[in-house]
Amino acid sequence: MSEMLEKARKYEFIQGQQIKEEERPAFHITPYVGWMNDPNGFSYYKGEYHLFYQYNPYSTHWDSMHWGHVVSKDLLHWNYVPTALAPDEDYDKFGCFSGSAIELEDGRQLLMYTSVNQEKLEDGTVRDIQTQAVAVGDGKDYEKYDKNPVLTAKDLPKGASKVDFRDPKIWKGNDGNFYCVIGSRPADGSGQILLYRSKNGFEWEFVSILAKNQNRYGKMWECPDFFALKDKHVLICSPQDMKARKYEFHNGHNSVYFLGDYDANRCRFSKEQPHTLDYGMDFYAPQTTELPDGRRIMIAWMKSWDACVIPNSQDWQGMMTFPRELEIKENRIWQNPVKELENYHQNPCCYEHAEIEGETVLAGVEGRTIDLTVTLEDGENTIFSIKLAADSEYETSYIYNKETRLLEIDRTYCGVTKDVVCVRKFRIEDPAGLKKMRFILDYHSIELFINDGQQTATTAICTPLNAKDIYFFSDKKMTMSVEKHDIIM
Ligand code: FRU
């Protein structure tokens, strides 16, 4: 083990333990200590779910990317495993950037990541050189391949930049080969997704340009993912520098998906129009994996580069979303919290056809680690709203206007102390409007699943934990049903 890796492991072991459990979310992943961004290497390996993450143990800011590592048996309790990768080689000394994991034929786990180095130009400026590298291990300790990097500038198609070539997502094809998609910047300055193939996971060859941005959807496409779902193929990517269009593609840095058809013989993907993956303020760089039971599960970084504003704690920054199951319905991706969450339901509190008018509190409906479903029923109302994580000083509100079908999220009073993005509006996709809202609340976040998962909105909050009231509001008489469960770990 390199000195650098040993140092990180020792440091996180000592510092990570100083962080009190109640300073972390109850069931969302946080870095052992320091900074976390993208989920990496999300996979099922030897009976456990593995998740790695972009990690700087030494400060609560992005720097010197390592790979942190957690494992779980149920997707809710995650245990820290020592840092998997440190930027300790010449070819990755400026960071072990995002990547993915897969089990090899011989039972070892392969990690494929972007190795970052830098070069000095004649005018004295420096720029990144991004290549791809691999490491193999047993689920805890990993050894970098001695012939790294395995993909370099010579493996790029004509015009593609060696500065932006990152985030390999690997899978095993039906033909027995490994494949991976990698984000790249072509000569037009925007983004494209490259497809590579390998017989063994170590020797790779360029296959095709799987998708081109052509400056239509943001610029560089980061963190691609590509998989079959039902009878479609899905390409997910996170475009940088994206302009909002009406109520779609807010956040600057965005995560979008394209459905389409994949011709595996010709390695060509014909994609449809992109869609927003999540309408909240904190969602980026999602990664999926297929579980042994066939479910396709996604986890994303629950922060955003452009509105990276929710301070989590003095000792850690960054969280992952709750794992979500993906399905295709009506030619769109629908997302729902994994069903394992229900094993941790306690203290149910239900109201059927409760009548509300004006501001209403329902006895027993409160809390900060809860699974709350609100079904909107009949009413003459135009406005319906819910305030969560509330007391007389704090609240995060969800305000729905039936006439415009717009839902507004407002976290102005969640505890933020900077002048930053706090309001987001979007249109409810279903022409019948907003019927059902399922909120998954944890101490530092609110994830909303709309109309059984047709749309989602993920937002981090920084509200003192004793603000746990819930207020309902309707401008005219209406009825609703409410089901609340505490989530107790
Ligand atoms: C996305 C990203 C990736 C890169 C990583 C570096 O958030 O910029 O493209 O690999 O973060 O930490």
XYZ file of C-alpha atoms and ligand atoms in Angstrom:
501
model
C 0.000 0.000 0.000
C 1.327 3.460 -0.861
C 2.201 5.896 1.883
C -0.473 8.234 0.580
C -3.215 5.617 0.824
C -2.067 4.546 4.257
C -2.113 8.164 5.393
C -5.682 8.667 4.131
C -6.862 5.473 5.813
C -5.308 6.427 9.137
C -6.603 9.962 8.941
C -10.205 9.033 8.139
C -10.240 6.319 10.783
C -9.307 8.783 13.503
C -11.221 11.821 12.231
C -14.287 9.940 10.987
C -14.935 8.478 14.403
C -14.973 11.933 15.975
C -18.083 12.801 13.990
C -21.088 12.051 16.135
C -23.761 9.880 14.591
C -26.423 12.518 15.179
C -24.440 14.983 13.049
C -24.992 12.777 10.005
C -28.185 11.865 8.166
C -29.931 8.761 9.509
C -29.869 6.777 6.264
C -28.149 8.797 3.536
C -24.487 8.244 2.722
C -21.956 10.893 3.766
C -18.156 10.893 3.458
C -16.271 9.227 6.285
C -14.767 12.679 6.834
C -14.218 15.695 4.558
C -15.619 16.172 1.083
C -17.728 13.909 -1.156
C -18.969 14.312 -4.721
C -20.004 11.792 -7.405
C -21.039 8.223 -6.628
C -18.543 5.800 -8.189
C -18.364 2.022 -8.610
C -21.946 1.368 -7.525
C -22.169 -2.423 -7.735
C -23.162 -5.667 -6.112
C -20.125 -7.756 -5.228
C -19.800 -10.852 -3.056
C -23.136 -10.474 -1.295
C -22.902 -6.736 -0.598
C -23.725 -3.466 -2.279
C -20.615 -1.366 -2.821
C -20.508 2.331 -3.336
C -17.357 4.354 -3.839
C -17.305 8.121 -3.996
C -15.211 11.094 -5.048
C -13.499 11.927 -1.807
C -11.135 14.417 -0.218
C -10.720 13.282 3.387
C -8.539 16.240 4.361
C -10.976 19.121 3.956
C -14.617 19.913 3.323
C -13.739 21.228 -0.149
C -13.035 19.523 -3.438
C -9.338 18.665 -3.825
C -6.978 15.717 -4.354
C -9.586 13.145 -5.375
C -9.439 9.781 -3.618
C -12.092 7.064 -3.768
C -13.968 6.651 -0.483
C -15.841 3.396 0.022
C -18.963 2.135 1.804
C -20.736 -1.225 1.764
C -24.234 -2.302 2.692
C -26.384 -5.389 2.869
C -29.723 -3.571 2.648
C -29.084 -0.248 0.837
C -29.894 1.663 4.064
C -27.181 0.825 6.596
C -23.843 1.676 5.036
C -20.530 0.843 6.684
C -17.297 2.637 5.994
C -14.513 0.628 4.386
C -11.000 2.139 4.211
C -10.272 4.486 1.288
C -9.963 2.414 -1.873
C -7.823 4.642 -4.092
C -5.446 7.534 -3.516
C -3.878 9.691 -6.254
C -0.491 8.100 -5.629
C 0.843 7.328 -9.121
C 2.452 9.592 -11.643
C -0.442 9.163 -14.094
C -3.144 9.995 -11.489
C -1.348 12.419 -9.212
C -3.934 15.142 -9.899
C -6.806 12.897 -8.926
C -8.576 9.560 -9.182
C -11.713 10.922 -10.826
C -15.058 9.203 -11.314
C -15.529 5.689 -12.589
C -17.231 2.389 -11.987
C -16.775 -1.217 -10.824
C -17.487 -4.735 -12.060
C -16.704 -8.316 -11.066
C -14.144 -10.098 -13.248
C -14.395 -13.732 -14.372
C -11.876 -14.749 -11.693
C -13.974 -13.210 -8.898
C -11.871 -10.090 -8.356
C -13.461 -6.656 -8.456
C -12.260 -4.270 -11.135
C -12.367 -0.519 -10.599
C -12.080 1.665 -13.694
C -11.502 5.362 -13.098
C -10.200 8.525 -14.696
C -6.565 9.158 -13.886
C -5.672 12.835 -14.011
C -2.260 14.259 -14.690
C -1.234 17.715 -15.840
C 1.037 19.167 -18.479
C 2.710 22.532 -18.732
C 2.238 24.449 -21.958
C 4.806 26.720 -23.559
C 3.037 29.824 -22.289
C 3.418 28.519 -18.746
C -0.207 27.541 -18.206
C -1.046 24.041 -17.067
C -3.879 21.812 -18.196
C -5.268 18.415 -17.254
C -4.549 15.263 -19.151
C -7.254 12.739 -18.461
C -6.705 9.036 -19.109
C -8.415 5.891 -17.839
C -6.880 3.471 -15.354
C -7.929 0.265 -13.594
C -7.307 -1.370 -10.229
C -8.304 -4.822 -8.992
C -9.150 -6.006 -5.530
C -11.176 -8.085 -3.135
C -13.836 -5.587 -2.061
C -11.491 -3.829 0.371
C -7.933 -3.512 -0.941
C -7.152 -2.630 -4.537
C -3.997 -2.745 -6.569
C -3.513 -0.490 -9.539
C -2.647 -2.266 -12.786
C 1.034 -1.968 -13.659
C 0.281 -1.122 -17.297
C -1.943 1.840 -16.403
C -3.260 4.011 -17.936
C -5.319 1.673 -20.122
C -6.867 4.368 -22.336
C -5.034 7.514 -23.358
C -5.115 10.277 -25.958
C -4.112 7.748 -28.640
C -7.431 5.956 -28.128
C -9.532 9.053 -28.799
C -11.412 9.649 -32.052
C -10.228 12.524 -34.206
C -10.711 15.975 -32.702
C -11.524 14.760 -29.179
C -9.773 16.570 -26.362
C -7.363 14.833 -24.003
C -8.260 17.429 -21.357
C -11.872 16.277 -21.031
C -11.987 12.496 -21.249
C -13.546 11.055 -18.135
C -15.908 8.985 -16.028
C -15.902 5.444 -17.476
C -19.036 3.403 -16.747
C -18.417 -0.285 -17.342
C -20.755 -3.237 -18.007
C -20.612 -6.758 -19.342
C -22.192 -7.178 -22.774
C -24.290 -10.174 -23.848
C -21.393 -11.151 -26.131
C -19.115 -11.693 -23.108
C -17.047 -8.553 -23.689
C -16.757 -5.648 -21.264
C -17.915 -2.283 -22.539
C -17.663 1.200 -21.137
C -18.978 4.642 -21.983
C -16.783 7.684 -21.337
C -17.523 11.414 -21.491
C -15.470 13.364 -24.036
C -15.210 16.827 -25.568
C -15.110 16.891 -29.382
C -13.785 19.700 -31.546
C -17.107 21.589 -31.380
C -16.385 22.255 -27.702
C -19.470 20.483 -26.414
C -19.849 16.870 -25.339
C -20.033 13.342 -26.698
C -20.108 9.835 -25.325
C -17.489 7.333 -26.458
C -17.920 3.567 -26.412
C -14.965 1.232 -25.717
C -14.678 -2.566 -25.589
C -12.410 -5.026 -23.797
C -12.097 -8.801 -23.608
C -10.661 -8.825 -20.103
C -11.159 -5.397 -18.515
C -7.494 -4.432 -18.956
C -6.981 -3.991 -22.697
C -9.420 -1.607 -24.292
C -10.244 -0.492 -27.817
C -12.312 2.350 -29.188
C -15.588 1.211 -30.779
C -17.798 4.171 -31.659
C -19.140 7.578 -30.756
C -22.340 6.519 -29.046
C -23.942 9.945 -28.767
C -23.137 13.494 -29.834
C -24.235 16.660 -28.124
C -23.460 19.094 -30.984
C -23.904 21.978 -28.563
C -27.601 21.274 -28.110
C -27.741 20.226 -24.474
C -25.153 22.042 -22.412
C -21.452 21.554 -23.047
C -19.256 18.709 -21.814
C -21.234 15.605 -20.802
C -19.960 14.164 -17.536
C -20.640 10.844 -15.831
C -22.392 8.860 -18.571
C -24.315 5.684 -17.832
C -25.823 3.339 -20.418
C -28.101 0.357 -19.846
C -31.118 -1.582 -21.071
C -34.392 -1.018 -19.265
C -37.495 -2.891 -20.353
C -37.481 -2.726 -24.160
C -35.454 0.490 -24.348
C -31.901 1.643 -23.805
C -31.180 4.560 -21.522
C -28.297 7.002 -21.760
C -27.857 9.159 -18.665
C -25.347 11.982 -18.556
C -24.675 15.166 -16.628
C -24.139 18.123 -18.977
C -22.143 21.076 -17.741
C -23.169 24.652 -18.560
C -26.737 23.942 -19.566
C -29.306 26.615 -20.287
C -32.745 26.235 -18.741
C -35.648 25.723 -21.139
C -38.961 26.706 -19.637
C -39.254 24.450 -16.605
C -36.653 21.913 -17.742
C -32.899 21.729 -17.275
C -32.357 24.149 -14.428
C -29.315 23.958 -12.119
C -26.607 24.849 -14.689
C -25.027 21.484 -14.142
C -27.798 19.060 -14.985
C -28.571 15.413 -15.164
C -30.588 14.254 -18.140
C -31.596 11.000 -19.768
C -32.238 9.939 -23.326
C -34.327 6.895 -24.140
C -33.575 5.191 -27.418
C -32.797 2.053 -29.331
C -29.427 0.376 -29.303
C -28.174 -1.720 -32.172
C -25.641 -3.905 -30.354
C -24.195 -5.319 -33.586
C -23.356 -1.935 -35.022
C -22.861 -0.326 -31.581
C -25.149 2.554 -32.532
C -27.632 4.306 -30.284
C -30.499 6.304 -31.753
C -31.681 8.605 -29.063
C -34.906 10.486 -28.484
C -35.280 13.903 -26.825
C -33.595 14.414 -23.427
C -35.565 14.756 -20.199
C -34.737 16.176 -16.801
C -33.962 13.429 -14.308
C -34.763 15.388 -11.168
C -36.430 18.785 -10.711
C -34.938 19.671 -7.321
C -31.926 21.803 -6.479
C -29.427 19.120 -5.438
C -28.951 16.276 -7.841
C -25.928 15.500 -10.041
C -23.756 12.759 -11.523
C -26.127 9.815 -10.930
C -24.865 6.271 -11.366
C -26.915 3.075 -11.661
C -26.340 -0.604 -11.115
C -28.370 -3.719 -11.764
C -29.105 -5.787 -8.657
C -29.116 -9.598 -8.758
C -32.938 -9.519 -8.673
C -32.972 -7.460 -11.881
C -33.851 -4.066 -10.413
C -32.015 -1.053 -11.886
C -31.043 1.203 -8.978
C -29.717 4.758 -9.160
C -27.850 6.904 -6.632
C -26.826 10.519 -7.289
C -24.736 13.136 -5.537
C -27.184 15.213 -3.485
C -25.485 18.536 -4.077
C -24.995 20.752 -7.077
C -21.852 22.430 -8.401
C -23.613 25.705 -9.216
C -25.609 26.030 -6.025
C -23.279 24.173 -3.749
C -24.699 26.038 -0.834
C -26.091 23.826 1.839
C -23.450 23.602 4.535
C -23.627 20.121 5.999
C -21.212 20.231 8.918
C -17.752 21.389 9.936
C -16.410 17.909 9.345
C -18.190 16.561 6.288
C -19.749 17.926 3.104
C -21.852 16.134 0.515
C -24.414 13.337 0.607
C -25.833 10.759 -1.754
C -29.513 10.515 -2.645
C -31.512 7.614 -1.346
C -31.227 4.644 -3.773
C -34.067 4.701 -6.300
C -35.510 2.010 -8.473
C -35.926 2.992 -12.128
C -38.718 1.865 -14.395
C -39.938 2.878 -17.821
C -43.571 3.878 -18.125
C -45.200 6.007 -20.811
C -41.821 6.357 -22.483
C -40.293 8.100 -19.457
C -38.157 7.063 -16.513
C -40.094 6.761 -13.276
C -38.227 6.625 -9.966
C -39.212 5.304 -6.577
C -37.338 4.740 -3.317
C -36.098 1.151 -3.051
C -38.630 -1.050 -1.274
C -36.093 -1.952 1.455
C -37.037 1.362 3.068
C -40.311 -0.162 4.210
C -38.413 -2.543 6.525
C -37.585 0.510 8.623
C -41.091 1.930 8.882
C -42.358 2.505 12.412
C -45.128 4.416 14.173
C -47.581 4.674 11.298
C -49.985 7.576 11.445
C -52.752 7.734 8.842
C -55.602 10.071 7.996
C -58.210 9.215 5.404
C -60.109 11.925 3.572
C -59.064 14.553 6.077
C -60.798 17.849 5.367
C -58.618 20.923 5.331
C -59.144 24.606 4.726
C -56.575 27.257 5.591
C -53.560 26.096 7.555
C -53.914 22.695 9.186
C -51.794 20.538 11.449
C -52.551 16.841 11.774
C -51.724 15.387 15.182
C -48.940 12.833 14.893
C -47.852 13.917 11.409
C -44.400 15.352 12.058
C -40.766 14.322 12.094
C -37.409 14.614 10.375
C -36.747 11.007 9.380
C -40.048 10.052 7.833
C -41.692 8.534 4.777
C -44.755 10.708 4.156
C -47.351 10.164 1.438
C -49.990 12.795 0.804
C -52.807 11.997 -1.618
C -54.747 15.018 -2.818
C -58.454 14.409 -3.290
C -61.458 16.546 -4.159
C -61.544 20.232 -3.511
C -62.489 23.618 -4.894
C -59.061 24.893 -4.006
C -56.481 26.384 -6.345
C -53.531 26.392 -3.967
C -52.297 23.519 -1.849
C -49.080 23.635 0.111
C -47.020 21.685 2.594
C -44.329 23.011 4.877
C -41.836 20.481 6.118
C -39.013 20.600 8.684
C -40.862 23.560 10.124
C -41.288 25.522 13.328
C -41.924 29.193 13.930
C -38.576 30.115 12.330
C -37.806 27.460 9.714
C -39.625 25.745 6.870
C -39.198 24.260 3.417
C -42.392 24.600 1.421
C -43.972 22.900 -1.572
C -46.672 25.072 -3.111
C -48.929 23.690 -5.838
C -51.133 25.741 -8.111
C -53.839 23.596 -9.710
C -54.570 26.130 -12.441
C -51.029 26.401 -13.762
C -50.033 22.842 -12.720
C -46.838 24.348 -11.342
C -45.182 23.111 -8.176
C -42.826 25.489 -6.409
C -40.185 24.418 -3.937
C -38.997 27.127 -1.583
C -36.188 26.570 0.893
C -35.508 30.243 1.630
C -36.209 29.595 5.308
C -34.483 26.226 5.647
C -31.530 27.839 7.398
C -29.346 28.999 4.458
C -27.250 32.025 5.253
C -26.154 32.935 1.726
C -28.011 34.651 -1.105
C -28.363 31.568 -3.278
C -30.852 29.528 -5.303
C -33.723 28.696 -2.994
C -36.767 28.517 -5.252
C -37.479 26.132 -8.100
C -40.688 25.805 -10.108
C -41.684 23.049 -12.445
C -44.730 21.709 -14.223
C -46.446 18.524 -13.158
C -46.202 16.166 -16.115
C -49.507 14.375 -15.612
C -52.301 16.375 -17.303
C -54.528 15.380 -14.380
C -52.174 17.372 -12.138
C -50.626 16.647 -8.784
C -52.301 13.674 -7.133
C -49.701 12.192 -4.863
C -46.558 13.411 -3.127
C -44.237 11.033 -1.332
C -41.564 12.758 0.719
C -38.531 10.959 2.083
C -37.178 13.205 4.802
C -33.831 12.766 6.462
C -32.113 15.275 8.728
C -30.397 17.128 5.863
C -32.583 16.486 2.832
C -36.038 16.139 1.331
C -36.615 13.881 -1.661
C -40.002 14.194 -3.311
C -41.537 11.497 -5.531
C -44.522 12.816 -7.477
C -47.510 10.823 -8.738
C -45.983 7.415 -7.987
C -42.532 8.359 -9.243
C -43.307 10.071 -12.546
C -41.193 13.039 -11.439
C -38.816 13.643 -8.551
C -37.355 16.699 -6.830
C -34.368 16.438 -4.515
C -33.329 19.226 -2.229
C -30.814 19.458 0.590
C -31.672 21.528 3.634
C -29.745 22.784 6.648
C -32.442 23.140 9.254
C -31.950 22.576 12.985
C -33.198 19.121 13.853
C -35.854 20.240 16.294
C -37.796 21.961 13.473
C -39.976 18.967 12.715
C -43.508 20.287 12.299
C -45.566 19.801 9.172
C -48.210 22.311 8.041
C -50.772 21.733 5.325
C -52.560 24.589 3.599
C -55.441 24.869 1.155
C -57.072 28.117 0.034
C -60.512 26.422 -0.127
C -62.037 23.305 1.304
C -60.449 20.048 0.093
C -59.783 16.539 1.304
C -56.577 14.565 1.409
C -55.261 11.306 2.793
C -51.984 11.165 4.647
C -49.770 8.249 5.590
C -46.686 8.866 7.697
C -44.096 6.377 8.892
C -41.080 7.162 10.987
C -37.911 5.734 9.524
C -36.024 4.237 12.412
C -32.677 2.655 11.736
C -18.591 15.439 -11.928
C -17.075 15.453 -12.022
C -16.594 14.327 -12.909
C -15.203 14.105 -12.408
C -15.353 14.346 -10.927
C -14.143 14.934 -10.258
O -19.104 15.992 -10.758
O -16.638 16.707 -12.496
O -16.676 14.573 -14.280
O -14.740 12.815 -12.680
O -16.449 15.217 -10.779
O -14.275 14.927 -8.887
